[in-house]
Coordinates of N, CA and C in Angstrom, one line a residue:
E3 N -14.3 0.0 -14.4 CA -13.0 -0.8 -13.5 C -13.2 -0.9 -12.7
V4 N -12.9 -1.6 -11.6 CA -12.6 -2.2 -10.7 C -11.2 -2.0 -9.8
S5 N -10.8 -1.4 -8.9 CA -9.4 -1.6 -8.4 C -9.2 -2.0 -7.0
A6 N -8.3 -3.4 -6.9 CA -8.4 -3.6 -5.5 C -7.4 -2.2 -4.4
I7 N -7.4 -2.1 -3.4 CA -6.5 -0.9 -2.4 C -6.4 -3.0 -1.4
V8 N -4.7 -2.1 -1.7 CA -3.4 -3.3 -0.9 C -3.3 -2.9 0.1
R9 N -3.2 -3.0 1.3 CA -2.3 -2.8 2.3 C -1.1 -3.6 3.2
D10 N 0.0 -3.1 3.2 CA 0.9 -3.8 3.5 C 1.5 -4.0 5.3
M11 N 1.1 -4.3 6.0 CA 1.6 -4.0 7.4 C 2.9 -4.8 7.6
G12 N 4.0 -4.0 7.8 CA 5.5 -4.6 7.8 C 5.6 -4.4 9.5
S13 N 6.8 -4.6 9.4 CA 7.5 -4.3 11.0 C 7.9 -3.3 11.5
Y14 N 8.4 -2.3 10.6 CA 8.4 -0.6 11.0 C 7.4 0.4 9.6
T15 N 6.8 0.0 8.8 CA 6.1 0.6 8.0 C 4.5 0.0 7.3
C16 N 3.6 0.7 7.0 CA 2.6 0.8 6.4 C 2.4 1.1 5.3
K17 N 2.3 0.1 4.6 CA 2.3 0.6 2.8 C 0.6 0.2 2.4
A18 N 0.4 1.6 1.4 CA -1.2 1.4 1.1 C -1.3 1.7 -0.3
G19 N -2.3 1.4 -1.1 CA -2.4 1.6 -2.7 C -3.2 0.7 -3.4
Y20 N -3.0 0.9 -4.6 CA -3.7 0.0 -5.6 C -3.5 -1.4 -6.3
A21 N -3.6 -2.4 -6.4 CA -3.3 -3.7 -6.6 C -2.7 -2.7 -8.2
G22 N -1.6 -3.6 -9.0 CA -1.2 -3.5 -10.0 C -0.3 -2.0 -10.2
E23 N 0.1 -1.7 -9.5 CA 1.0 -0.5 -9.6 C 2.1 -0.7 -9.1
D24 N 2.9 0.1 -9.6 CA 4.7 -0.1 -9.5 C 4.8 0.5 -7.5
V25 N 4.0 1.4 -7.3 CA 5.3 1.5 -5.6 C 3.8 2.3 -5.4
P26 N 3.5 2.0 -3.8 CA 2.7 2.5 -2.9 C 1.8 3.6 -3.0
K27 N 1.1 4.4 -3.1 CA 0.3 5.7 -2.6 C 0.4 6.4 -1.4
A28 N 1.2 6.1 -0.7 CA 1.1 6.2 1.0 C 1.9 4.9 1.8
V29 N 3.1 5.7 2.4 CA 3.9 4.3 3.3 C 4.0 6.0 4.7
F30 N 3.3 5.1 5.9 CA 3.8 5.5 6.9 C 4.2 5.1 8.3
P31 N 5.3 5.2 8.6 CA 6.1 4.5 9.6 C 5.4 4.7 11.0
F32 N 6.1 3.5 11.4 CA 5.5 3.1 12.9 C 5.6 3.9 14.4

C-alpha cells in the first residue's frame, strides 16, 4: 500500500499528515 504525505503551509500553522485521514498527524505554529 502506498500513502501520500500531505503538508499544508498556512499563514499561522504548518499541518502535516497522510492523504485520506480526517485530521493531520502534526500541527506546528509559526
